[in-house]
Amino acid sequence: MVRRRVRRSSILHRLPALAVCVACLAARADPPPAPAPGLAAAVAPYAGVARRLIEAARQEPSAWTRLAELTDTFGHRLSGSESLEAALRWAAGEMKKDGLDNVRLEPVTVPRWVRGRESAALVAPVRHELAMLGLGNSVGTPPEGIEAELVIVRDFDELQRLGPAGVKGRIVLFDVPFTTYGETVVYRSTGASRAARLGAIAMLLRSVGPIGLRTPHTGALRYADDAPKIPAASIAVEDAQRLRRLRERGLTLRVRLRMQARFEADALSANLVGEIVGREAPHEIVLVGGHLDSWDVGTGAMDDGGGCVMTWQALRLVRRLGLRPRRTLRVVLFTNEENGLRGALAYRDRHAAELSDHVAALESDSGAFPPLGFGFSGVDAARTVIRDAARLLEPIGATRIGESGGGADVSPLAAAASVPTLSLDVDGARYFIYHHTQADTIERLSAEDLASGSAAVAVMAYVLADLPQRLPRRSAP
Ligand SMILES: [Zn+2]
């Protein structure tokens, strides 16, 4: 995902306070399309609805409140954990209370990776406990741990230059400075197998993120079939830099790693689905959603509790205003995005027969920060519609349309049936400081930003679900 460093405070909370209750908003008739100068003819009739959804989002504090309840009550929600299943049951009950239609849990079998106890320490020439987190899907060490000389490399090229002679029997640390997530994360996902091919017995990784407060970042690794599976963990940026400085003074470093990480038997989980059934074409679907599972650190408030709550809130706002679009609005809270994607694949398979009627799929999984607009992947004719619809979001500044959009959970729909996909794009300047760390808690997020994001999703999804014409798409592959 492309991340841009754009600073913008939320405009929504600076709008003048309007002493209007949500029920009053619902009762008010849409103004005629005329007072929307400059809007494309197709979206002009939605100017009034968009304004009412934005006002309702601002007055309805429940997105932040609901996210706080989710994260305080259930904590983190790793696949296979009881907390994820309890959170799913709670969210299903709340969706029913919201008056959404057809609320159901669609079963998905998910992997159960368990971290267990873990530690890493520099043991020579000085003792120093490293701030570490095992990487998701990693194997563990023997109970007594692994102790070996540490080899530090900047990138894969340096690793290859060392070759087996420099790596065999040692622990490799990838000390790779963070540039973008896309560029740097490849060391997390493939570094262990690359080091293992040269004979390394464990892998450490400088956390994938900018410098934080000595916070290690977890995340998934992927073992290659042709390499031994070695234990892998990330360490705080500060610890990686200290190890490098010690090494550059000519010292030989020894590190001990202990990890109980393991897979247990697969567990039963679910995708949670709720709808507002369309009034004219109920079989045509505009999907919005995020993933309810998280890593087992922090409380998954940002990744991706916020995305779940905002997309869910979008339907709630539509319902609160008494609106029923032409097509069906469907919110899906996916399971197992972080370490398996089995929720997304199960959704694709279960709904295979109706994918050609998925008009668009919008995922929010970039943090609940001030919305800037949407990423979009689809044909040019559809992009024009999306761009026009986003202009309705000028009051909250979410009008930008990025070159590509979607997300891990909706990408299988695009691949299988050319479903046009969108992502809610936000000011991501702070996202990777907290991503997959103990610091991913609700304190990172504001009620104003959650309200703005909910409004942005509500307006875009409602317009796509209600336009007389379906969003254009290329024919299925
Ligand atoms: Zn996520």
Short mmCIF file of C-alpha atoms and ligand atoms in Angstrom, two decimals:
data_model
loop_
_atom_site.label_atom_id
_atom_site.label_comp_id
_atom_site.label_asym_id
_atom_site.label_seq_id
_atom_site.Cartn_x
_atom_site.Cartn_y
_atom_site.Cartn_z
CA MET A 1 0.00 0.00 0.00
CA VAL A 2 1.33 3.41 -0.93
CA ARG A 3 1.70 5.68 2.06
CA ARG A 4 1.87 9.43 1.72
CA ARG A 5 3.07 11.79 4.37
CA VAL A 6 0.28 14.34 4.39
CA ARG A 7 -0.67 16.22 7.52
CA ARG A 8 -4.19 17.45 7.85
CA SER A 9 -6.27 17.86 10.93
CA SER A 10 -9.80 16.59 10.80
CA ILE A 11 -12.10 19.19 9.35
CA LEU A 12 -15.19 17.46 10.59
CA HIS A 13 -14.85 18.52 14.21
CA ARG A 14 -14.40 22.14 13.15
CA LEU A 15 -17.81 22.30 11.48
CA PRO A 16 -20.24 24.45 13.47
CA ALA A 17 -22.18 22.45 15.99
CA LEU A 18 -25.66 21.66 14.73
CA ALA A 19 -28.25 21.03 17.39
CA VAL A 20 -30.14 18.49 15.31
CA CYS A 21 -30.91 14.97 16.42
CA VAL A 22 -30.39 12.03 14.12
CA ALA A 23 -34.12 11.34 13.95
CA CYS A 24 -34.74 14.93 12.80
CA LEU A 25 -32.11 14.48 10.10
CA ALA A 26 -33.88 11.36 8.94
CA ALA A 27 -37.20 13.15 8.74
CA ARG A 28 -35.85 16.02 6.67
CA ALA A 29 -36.54 15.73 2.95
CA ASP A 30 -33.61 15.69 0.53
CA PRO A 31 -32.99 19.11 -0.96
CA PRO A 32 -33.32 19.28 -4.75
CA PRO A 33 -30.15 18.54 -6.73
CA ALA A 34 -29.82 22.12 -7.99
CA PRO A 35 -27.69 23.49 -5.09
CA ALA A 36 -24.73 21.27 -5.93
CA PRO A 37 -22.90 23.33 -8.54
CA GLY A 38 -20.12 21.59 -10.36
CA LEU A 39 -21.09 18.07 -9.35
CA ALA A 40 -21.44 15.53 -12.12
CA ALA A 41 -25.06 14.96 -13.04
CA ALA A 42 -25.06 11.36 -11.80
CA VAL A 43 -24.04 12.20 -8.22
CA ALA A 44 -25.65 15.63 -7.89
CA PRO A 45 -28.90 14.15 -6.52
CA TYR A 46 -26.90 12.74 -3.57
CA ALA A 47 -25.61 16.06 -2.25
CA GLY A 48 -28.35 16.26 0.38
CA VAL A 49 -27.98 12.65 1.52
CA ALA A 50 -24.21 13.06 1.75
CA ARG A 51 -24.60 16.14 3.94
CA ARG A 52 -27.03 14.36 6.23
CA LEU A 53 -24.75 11.31 6.56
CA ILE A 54 -21.81 13.55 7.43
CA GLU A 55 -23.87 15.45 10.00
CA ALA A 56 -25.19 12.23 11.49
CA ALA A 57 -21.67 10.78 11.78
CA ARG A 58 -20.55 13.83 13.67
CA GLN A 59 -23.43 13.73 16.11
CA GLU A 60 -23.30 9.96 16.64
CA PRO A 61 -20.37 9.24 18.97
CA SER A 62 -20.75 5.50 18.84
CA ALA A 63 -17.89 4.60 16.47
CA TRP A 64 -15.20 5.50 19.03
CA THR A 65 -17.33 4.25 21.93
CA ARG A 66 -17.91 0.98 20.18
CA LEU A 67 -14.23 0.53 19.33
CA ALA A 68 -13.33 1.25 22.96
CA GLU A 69 -15.86 -1.36 24.10
CA LEU A 70 -14.51 -3.90 21.59
CA THR A 71 -10.87 -3.42 22.51
CA ASP A 72 -11.36 -2.99 26.29
CA THR A 73 -13.67 -5.99 26.64
CA PHE A 74 -11.97 -8.51 24.37
CA GLY A 75 -8.40 -7.22 23.99
CA HIS A 76 -6.37 -8.60 21.12
CA ARG A 77 -8.02 -11.09 18.78
CA LEU A 78 -5.53 -13.54 17.32
CA SER A 79 -6.97 -16.27 15.09
CA GLY A 80 -7.79 -19.33 17.15
CA SER A 81 -8.19 -17.32 20.37
CA GLU A 82 -11.29 -17.32 22.55
CA SER A 83 -11.17 -13.50 22.58
CA LEU A 84 -11.69 -13.35 18.80
CA GLU A 85 -14.69 -15.65 18.98
CA ALA A 86 -16.20 -13.74 21.91
CA ALA A 87 -15.70 -10.48 19.99
CA LEU A 88 -17.44 -11.95 16.93
CA ARG A 89 -20.44 -13.03 19.03
CA TRP A 90 -20.64 -9.62 20.68
CA ALA A 91 -20.42 -7.78 17.34
CA ALA A 92 -23.17 -9.99 15.88
CA GLY A 93 -25.42 -9.10 18.80
CA GLU A 94 -24.69 -5.39 18.41
CA MET A 95 -25.39 -5.52 14.66
CA LYS A 96 -28.77 -7.04 15.40
CA LYS A 97 -29.48 -4.29 17.92
CA ASP A 98 -28.56 -1.76 15.22
CA GLY A 99 -31.35 -3.19 13.10
CA LEU A 100 -29.15 -4.56 10.31
CA ASP A 101 -30.68 -7.30 8.15
CA ASN A 102 -29.53 -10.91 7.78
CA VAL A 103 -26.86 -10.72 10.50
CA ARG A 104 -24.99 -14.01 10.52
CA LEU A 105 -21.68 -15.69 11.33
CA GLU A 106 -20.34 -17.66 8.36
CA PRO A 107 -18.00 -20.43 9.66
CA VAL A 108 -14.30 -20.42 8.72
CA THR A 109 -11.59 -22.82 9.88
CA VAL A 110 -8.51 -20.85 10.91
CA PRO A 111 -4.94 -21.70 11.95
CA ARG A 112 -4.05 -21.39 15.62
CA TRP A 113 -0.52 -20.10 16.12
CA VAL A 114 0.52 -19.73 19.74
CA ARG A 115 3.40 -17.46 20.77
CA GLY A 116 4.18 -18.95 24.18
CA ARG A 117 6.96 -17.49 26.30
CA GLU A 118 9.85 -15.91 24.47
CA SER A 119 12.99 -13.89 25.07
CA ALA A 120 16.16 -12.79 23.37
CA ALA A 121 19.34 -11.44 24.92
CA LEU A 122 22.80 -10.36 24.00
CA VAL A 123 24.96 -12.54 26.27
CA ALA A 124 28.49 -11.47 25.22
CA PRO A 125 30.48 -9.29 25.35
CA VAL A 126 27.87 -7.57 27.58
CA ARG A 127 24.47 -8.74 28.79
CA HIS A 128 21.46 -6.93 27.39
CA GLU A 129 17.86 -8.13 27.22
CA LEU A 130 16.48 -7.36 23.77
CA ALA A 131 12.96 -5.98 23.32
CA MET A 132 11.61 -8.68 21.01
CA LEU A 133 8.50 -10.25 19.52
CA GLY A 134 8.52 -13.59 17.73
CA LEU A 135 7.27 -13.36 14.16
CA GLY A 136 3.86 -14.85 13.50
CA ASN A 137 3.93 -18.43 12.12
CA SER A 138 7.50 -18.91 13.42
CA VAL A 139 8.64 -22.22 14.85
CA GLY A 140 10.03 -22.20 18.37
CA THR A 141 13.48 -23.03 19.70
CA PRO A 142 14.42 -26.09 21.76
CA PRO A 143 13.44 -25.52 25.43
CA GLU A 144 16.98 -24.55 26.38
CA GLY A 145 17.03 -21.97 23.55
CA ILE A 146 19.59 -21.27 20.84
CA GLU A 147 22.85 -19.47 21.54
CA ALA A 148 25.22 -18.47 18.75
CA GLU A 149 27.34 -15.76 17.24
CA LEU A 150 25.38 -12.91 15.67
CA VAL A 151 25.94 -11.85 12.06
CA ILE A 152 24.48 -8.47 11.05
CA VAL A 153 23.57 -7.60 7.46
CA ARG A 154 21.94 -4.55 5.88
CA ASP A 155 20.17 -6.37 3.06
CA PHE A 156 19.90 -9.62 1.08
CA ASP A 157 22.93 -8.69 -1.08
CA GLU A 158 25.16 -8.51 1.97
CA LEU A 159 23.79 -11.84 3.17
CA GLN A 160 24.61 -13.46 -0.18
CA ARG A 161 28.12 -12.00 -0.16
CA LEU A 162 28.79 -13.61 3.23
CA GLY A 163 27.61 -16.96 1.86
CA PRO A 164 27.50 -20.19 3.89
CA ALA A 165 31.02 -19.59 5.25
CA GLY A 166 29.89 -16.44 7.03
CA VAL A 167 26.40 -17.55 8.03
CA LYS A 168 26.40 -21.29 8.85
CA GLY A 169 25.62 -22.07 12.48
CA ARG A 170 25.05 -18.41 13.30
CA ILE A 171 22.07 -16.15 14.06
CA VAL A 172 21.47 -13.57 11.32
CA LEU A 173 20.16 -10.08 12.13
CA PHE A 174 18.63 -8.18 9.21
CA ASP A 175 19.30 -4.57 10.26
CA VAL A 176 17.31 -2.98 7.43
CA PRO A 177 16.35 0.70 7.75
CA PHE A 178 12.62 1.31 7.22
CA THR A 179 11.78 3.02 3.93
CA THR A 180 8.25 2.01 2.98
CA TYR A 181 6.31 -0.92 4.36
CA GLY A 182 6.16 -2.54 0.93
CA GLU A 183 9.92 -2.38 0.47
CA THR A 184 10.96 -3.37 3.98
CA VAL A 185 8.41 -6.05 4.88
CA VAL A 186 10.00 -8.54 2.46
CA TYR A 187 12.74 -9.09 5.06
CA ARG A 188 10.09 -10.08 7.62
CA SER A 189 8.22 -12.40 5.28
CA THR A 190 11.15 -14.12 3.53
CA GLY A 191 14.29 -13.35 5.57
CA ALA A 192 14.19 -16.49 7.72
CA SER A 193 14.21 -18.87 4.76
CA ARG A 194 16.87 -16.86 2.91
CA ALA A 195 19.15 -17.04 5.95
CA ALA A 196 18.31 -20.70 6.59
CA ARG A 197 19.35 -21.65 3.04
CA LEU A 198 22.87 -20.47 3.91
CA GLY A 199 22.87 -22.43 7.18
CA ALA A 200 21.67 -19.83 9.71
CA ILE A 201 20.05 -21.36 12.80
CA ALA A 202 17.81 -18.40 13.74
CA MET A 203 16.85 -15.02 12.31
CA LEU A 204 16.41 -11.66 13.99
CA LEU A 205 14.89 -8.65 12.26
CA ARG A 206 15.08 -4.95 12.96
CA SER A 207 11.38 -4.13 13.44
CA VAL A 208 9.57 -3.08 10.26
CA GLY A 209 8.66 0.48 11.17
CA PRO A 210 10.15 3.87 11.95
CA ILE A 211 11.76 4.36 15.33
CA GLY A 212 9.23 4.16 18.15
CA LEU A 213 9.63 3.86 21.92
CA ARG A 214 11.65 0.62 21.84
CA THR A 215 8.55 -1.19 20.60
CA PRO A 216 9.17 -4.39 18.62
CA HIS A 217 6.72 -5.13 15.77
CA THR A 218 5.41 -8.61 15.04
CA GLY A 219 3.84 -9.78 11.76
CA ALA A 220 3.72 -12.89 9.64
CA LEU A 221 6.63 -14.73 8.05
CA ARG A 222 6.38 -17.25 5.24
CA TYR A 223 8.69 -20.26 5.18
CA ALA A 224 9.85 -21.43 1.77
CA ASP A 225 9.43 -25.15 1.08
CA ASP A 226 13.10 -25.61 0.16
CA ALA A 227 14.68 -24.22 3.35
CA PRO A 228 14.86 -25.45 6.95
CA LYS A 229 12.36 -23.73 9.24
CA ILE A 230 14.33 -21.63 11.72
CA PRO A 231 12.94 -19.51 14.59
CA ALA A 232 12.52 -15.82 13.76
CA ALA A 233 11.84 -12.73 15.85
CA SER A 234 11.88 -8.99 15.46
CA ILE A 235 13.71 -6.70 17.86
CA ALA A 236 13.25 -3.00 18.63
CA VAL A 237 14.98 -0.60 16.24
CA GLU A 238 17.03 0.79 19.15
CA ASP A 239 18.32 -2.69 20.02
CA ALA A 240 19.24 -3.44 16.40
CA GLN A 241 21.19 -0.20 16.21
CA ARG A 242 22.98 -0.89 19.50
CA LEU A 243 24.01 -4.35 18.29
CA ARG A 244 25.33 -2.84 15.05
CA ARG A 245 27.36 -0.20 16.88
CA LEU A 246 28.91 -2.85 19.13
CA ARG A 247 29.78 -4.99 16.11
CA GLU A 248 31.31 -2.06 14.25
CA ARG A 249 33.71 -1.62 17.16
CA GLY A 250 35.10 -5.04 16.25
CA LEU A 251 33.38 -6.99 19.01
CA THR A 252 32.08 -10.52 18.52
CA LEU A 253 28.46 -10.74 19.67
CA ARG A 254 26.68 -13.77 21.06
CA VAL A 255 22.89 -13.89 21.29
CA ARG A 256 20.55 -16.31 23.02
CA LEU A 257 16.99 -16.82 21.72
CA ARG A 258 14.20 -18.76 23.45
CA MET A 259 10.77 -19.15 21.85
CA GLN A 260 7.92 -21.56 22.62
CA ALA A 261 6.07 -20.59 19.41
CA ARG A 262 4.07 -23.39 17.80
CA PHE A 263 0.98 -24.26 15.78
CA GLU A 264 -1.87 -26.08 17.50
CA ALA A 265 -4.88 -27.73 15.85
CA ASP A 266 -6.96 -25.48 13.56
CA ALA A 267 -9.84 -23.66 15.24
CA LEU A 268 -13.37 -22.72 14.21
CA SER A 269 -13.95 -19.02 13.59
CA ALA A 270 -16.27 -16.99 11.35
CA ASN A 271 -16.77 -14.00 9.09
CA LEU A 272 -19.50 -11.72 10.44
CA VAL A 273 -21.97 -10.39 7.86
CA GLY A 274 -24.71 -7.77 8.23
CA GLU A 275 -26.79 -6.02 5.57
CA ILE A 276 -29.23 -3.36 4.57
CA VAL A 277 -31.15 -5.20 1.88
CA GLY A 278 -31.60 -3.18 -1.31
CA ARG A 279 -35.05 -1.91 -2.26
CA GLU A 280 -34.87 -2.60 -6.03
CA ALA A 281 -31.93 -4.89 -6.75
CA PRO A 282 -31.31 -6.80 -3.51
CA HIS A 283 -29.10 -9.35 -5.27
CA GLU A 284 -26.60 -6.62 -6.22
CA ILE A 285 -24.14 -5.99 -3.41
CA VAL A 286 -21.84 -3.18 -2.32
CA LEU A 287 -19.50 -4.73 0.24
CA VAL A 288 -17.62 -2.76 2.93
CA GLY A 289 -15.50 -4.21 5.70
CA GLY A 290 -12.29 -4.81 7.59
CA HIS A 291 -10.76 -7.67 9.56
CA LEU A 292 -11.71 -8.37 13.16
CA ASP A 293 -8.74 -10.60 13.95
CA SER A 294 -5.52 -8.95 15.11
CA TRP A 295 -2.06 -9.88 16.30
CA ASP A 296 -1.71 -10.93 19.92
CA VAL A 297 -0.15 -7.65 21.05
CA GLY A 298 -1.84 -4.35 21.85
CA THR A 299 -5.59 -4.52 21.33
CA GLY A 300 -5.79 -4.32 17.54
CA ALA A 301 -7.56 -0.96 17.79
CA MET A 302 -5.88 0.50 14.72
CA ASP A 303 -5.28 -2.76 12.86
CA ASP A 304 -8.05 -3.35 12.23
CA GLY A 305 -10.68 -2.74 14.91
CA GLY A 306 -11.06 0.81 13.60
CA GLY A 307 -11.67 -0.35 10.02
CA CYS A 308 -14.31 -2.82 11.24
CA VAL A 309 -16.09 -0.24 13.34
CA MET A 310 -16.05 2.49 10.66
CA THR A 311 -17.43 0.28 7.89
CA TRP A 312 -20.03 -1.17 10.26
CA GLN A 313 -20.89 2.36 11.41
CA ALA A 314 -21.45 3.36 7.78
CA LEU A 315 -24.39 0.94 7.57
CA ARG A 316 -25.61 2.06 10.95
CA LEU A 317 -25.71 5.69 9.76
CA VAL A 318 -27.65 4.74 6.64
CA ARG A 319 -30.08 2.81 8.81
CA ARG A 320 -30.40 5.62 11.37
CA LEU A 321 -31.42 8.01 8.60
CA GLY A 322 -34.05 5.56 7.44
CA LEU A 323 -32.40 5.16 4.03
CA ARG A 324 -32.65 2.02 1.92
CA PRO A 325 -30.53 2.14 -1.24
CA ARG A 326 -31.42 0.50 -4.53
CA ARG A 327 -28.86 -2.31 -3.98
CA THR A 328 -27.82 -4.22 -0.86
CA LEU A 329 -25.20 -2.73 1.44
CA ARG A 330 -23.23 -5.52 3.12
CA VAL A 331 -20.65 -5.17 5.89
CA VAL A 332 -18.24 -8.08 6.35
CA LEU A 333 -15.90 -8.35 9.35
CA PHE A 334 -13.36 -10.88 8.09
CA THR A 335 -11.47 -13.35 10.26
CA ASN A 336 -7.80 -14.43 9.97
CA GLU A 337 -6.43 -11.65 7.75
CA GLU A 338 -3.20 -11.43 9.72
CA ASN A 339 -1.89 -14.96 9.54
CA GLY A 340 -3.73 -16.93 6.91
CA LEU A 341 -6.34 -14.93 4.96
CA ARG A 342 -8.67 -17.87 5.37
CA GLY A 343 -11.66 -15.59 6.07
CA ALA A 344 -11.24 -13.78 2.75
CA LEU A 345 -10.82 -17.04 0.83
CA ALA A 346 -13.82 -18.63 2.55
CA TYR A 347 -15.96 -15.60 1.70
CA ARG A 348 -14.89 -15.80 -1.95
CA ASP A 349 -15.75 -19.50 -2.12
CA ARG A 350 -19.02 -19.34 -0.18
CA HIS A 351 -20.27 -16.44 -2.31
CA ALA A 352 -18.78 -17.58 -5.63
CA ALA A 353 -22.17 -17.62 -7.34
CA GLU A 354 -22.91 -13.99 -6.45
CA LEU A 355 -19.49 -12.42 -7.06
CA SER A 356 -20.58 -11.16 -10.47
CA ASP A 357 -23.23 -9.17 -8.60
CA HIS A 358 -20.72 -7.65 -6.17
CA VAL A 359 -20.82 -4.13 -7.58
CA ALA A 360 -17.87 -2.92 -5.50
CA ALA A 361 -15.88 -3.97 -2.42
CA LEU A 362 -14.38 -1.40 -0.05
CA GLU A 363 -11.87 -2.33 2.66
CA SER A 364 -10.67 -0.12 5.49
CA ASP A 365 -7.37 -1.50 6.83
CA SER A 366 -4.97 1.44 6.96
CA GLY A 367 -5.82 2.80 10.40
CA ALA A 368 -8.64 5.08 11.51
CA PHE A 369 -6.79 8.33 10.88
CA PRO A 370 -8.13 11.42 9.05
CA PRO A 371 -9.61 10.18 5.75
CA LEU A 372 -8.12 11.66 2.59
CA GLY A 373 -10.16 9.77 0.02
CA PHE A 374 -10.10 6.34 -1.56
CA GLY A 375 -7.77 4.13 -3.48
CA PHE A 376 -9.55 2.54 -6.43
CA SER A 377 -8.83 -0.39 -8.73
CA GLY A 378 -11.18 -0.76 -11.66
CA VAL A 379 -11.90 0.46 -15.17
CA ASP A 380 -11.60 4.14 -16.13
CA ALA A 381 -15.35 4.62 -16.54
CA ALA A 382 -15.82 3.45 -12.96
CA ARG A 383 -12.98 5.66 -11.73
CA THR A 384 -14.84 8.69 -13.07
CA VAL A 385 -17.90 7.73 -11.03
CA ILE A 386 -15.80 7.18 -7.90
CA ARG A 387 -14.08 10.53 -8.38
CA ASP A 388 -17.42 12.29 -8.78
CA ALA A 389 -18.87 10.56 -5.71
CA ALA A 390 -15.85 11.52 -3.62
CA ARG A 391 -16.53 15.17 -4.35
CA LEU A 392 -19.52 14.81 -2.04
CA LEU A 393 -16.93 14.43 0.72
CA GLU A 394 -15.45 17.91 0.33
CA PRO A 395 -16.75 18.92 3.80
CA ILE A 396 -14.39 16.35 5.37
CA GLY A 397 -11.60 16.65 2.82
CA ALA A 398 -11.82 13.03 1.64
CA THR A 399 -11.91 13.67 -2.10
CA ARG A 400 -8.64 12.19 -3.34
CA ILE A 401 -8.72 9.07 -5.50
CA GLY A 402 -5.53 7.02 -5.48
CA GLU A 403 -4.21 4.90 -8.33
CA SER A 404 -5.04 1.58 -6.72
CA GLY A 405 -7.30 0.41 -3.97
CA GLY A 406 -8.61 -2.62 -2.18
CA GLY A 407 -7.03 -4.68 0.57
CA ALA A 408 -6.03 -8.19 1.51
CA ASP A 409 -9.57 -9.31 2.31
CA VAL A 410 -11.22 -8.04 -0.88
CA SER A 411 -8.37 -8.85 -3.26
CA PRO A 412 -9.62 -12.44 -3.83
CA LEU A 413 -12.92 -10.95 -5.11
CA ALA A 414 -11.06 -8.81 -7.63
CA ALA A 415 -8.94 -11.77 -8.73
CA ALA A 416 -11.87 -14.16 -9.05
CA ALA A 417 -14.52 -11.91 -10.61
CA SER A 418 -12.99 -8.52 -11.43
CA VAL A 419 -14.92 -6.90 -8.59
CA PRO A 420 -13.93 -3.19 -8.48
CA THR A 421 -12.15 -2.57 -5.17
CA LEU A 422 -11.65 0.49 -3.00
CA SER A 423 -9.64 1.24 0.11
CA LEU A 424 -10.32 4.05 2.55
CA ASP A 425 -7.14 6.13 2.27
CA VAL A 426 -6.11 8.00 5.39
CA ASP A 427 -3.29 10.19 6.65
CA GLY A 428 -0.93 7.32 7.38
CA ALA A 429 1.96 9.30 8.85
CA ARG A 430 1.67 7.57 12.25
CA TYR A 431 0.38 4.15 11.20
CA PHE A 432 3.66 2.23 11.06
CA ILE A 433 4.86 3.55 14.41
CA TYR A 434 2.15 1.44 16.09
CA HIS A 435 1.48 -1.30 13.53
CA HIS A 436 1.63 -4.82 15.06
CA THR A 437 2.96 -3.55 18.41
CA GLN A 438 1.82 -3.38 22.02
CA ALA A 439 1.09 0.29 21.29
CA ASP A 440 -1.80 -0.46 18.91
CA THR A 441 -4.49 0.70 21.34
CA ILE A 442 -7.40 3.09 21.12
CA GLU A 443 -5.33 5.94 22.55
CA ARG A 444 -3.81 6.29 19.07
CA LEU A 445 -7.22 7.15 17.55
CA SER A 446 -9.68 10.01 17.93
CA ALA A 447 -13.47 10.11 17.91
CA GLU A 448 -13.35 12.82 15.23
CA ASP A 449 -11.28 10.71 12.85
CA LEU A 450 -13.46 7.64 13.39
CA ALA A 451 -16.54 9.76 12.66
CA SER A 452 -14.96 11.23 9.52
CA GLY A 453 -13.94 7.80 8.27
CA SER A 454 -17.41 6.39 8.96
CA ALA A 455 -18.97 9.28 7.04
CA ALA A 456 -16.62 8.81 4.09
CA VAL A 457 -17.44 5.10 3.83
CA ALA A 458 -21.16 5.73 4.33
CA VAL A 459 -21.39 8.32 1.55
CA MET A 460 -19.30 6.37 -0.97
CA ALA A 461 -21.03 3.06 -0.26
CA TYR A 462 -24.51 4.56 -0.27
CA VAL A 463 -23.98 6.33 -3.60
CA LEU A 464 -22.54 3.17 -5.24
CA ALA A 465 -25.46 1.17 -3.90
CA ASP A 466 -28.07 3.66 -5.08
CA LEU A 467 -26.91 5.03 -8.46
CA PRO A 468 -29.34 4.08 -11.23
CA GLN A 469 -26.51 2.44 -13.19
CA ARG A 470 -24.21 -0.25 -11.77
CA LEU A 471 -20.55 0.69 -11.47
CA PRO A 472 -18.84 -0.33 -14.76
CA ARG A 473 -16.32 -3.18 -14.58
CA ARG A 474 -14.29 -5.31 -16.94
CA SER A 475 -15.71 -8.70 -17.72
CA ALA A 476 -14.65 -11.45 -15.34
CA PRO A 477 -11.33 -13.21 -16.05
ZN ZN B 1 -4.77 -5.15 9.06
#
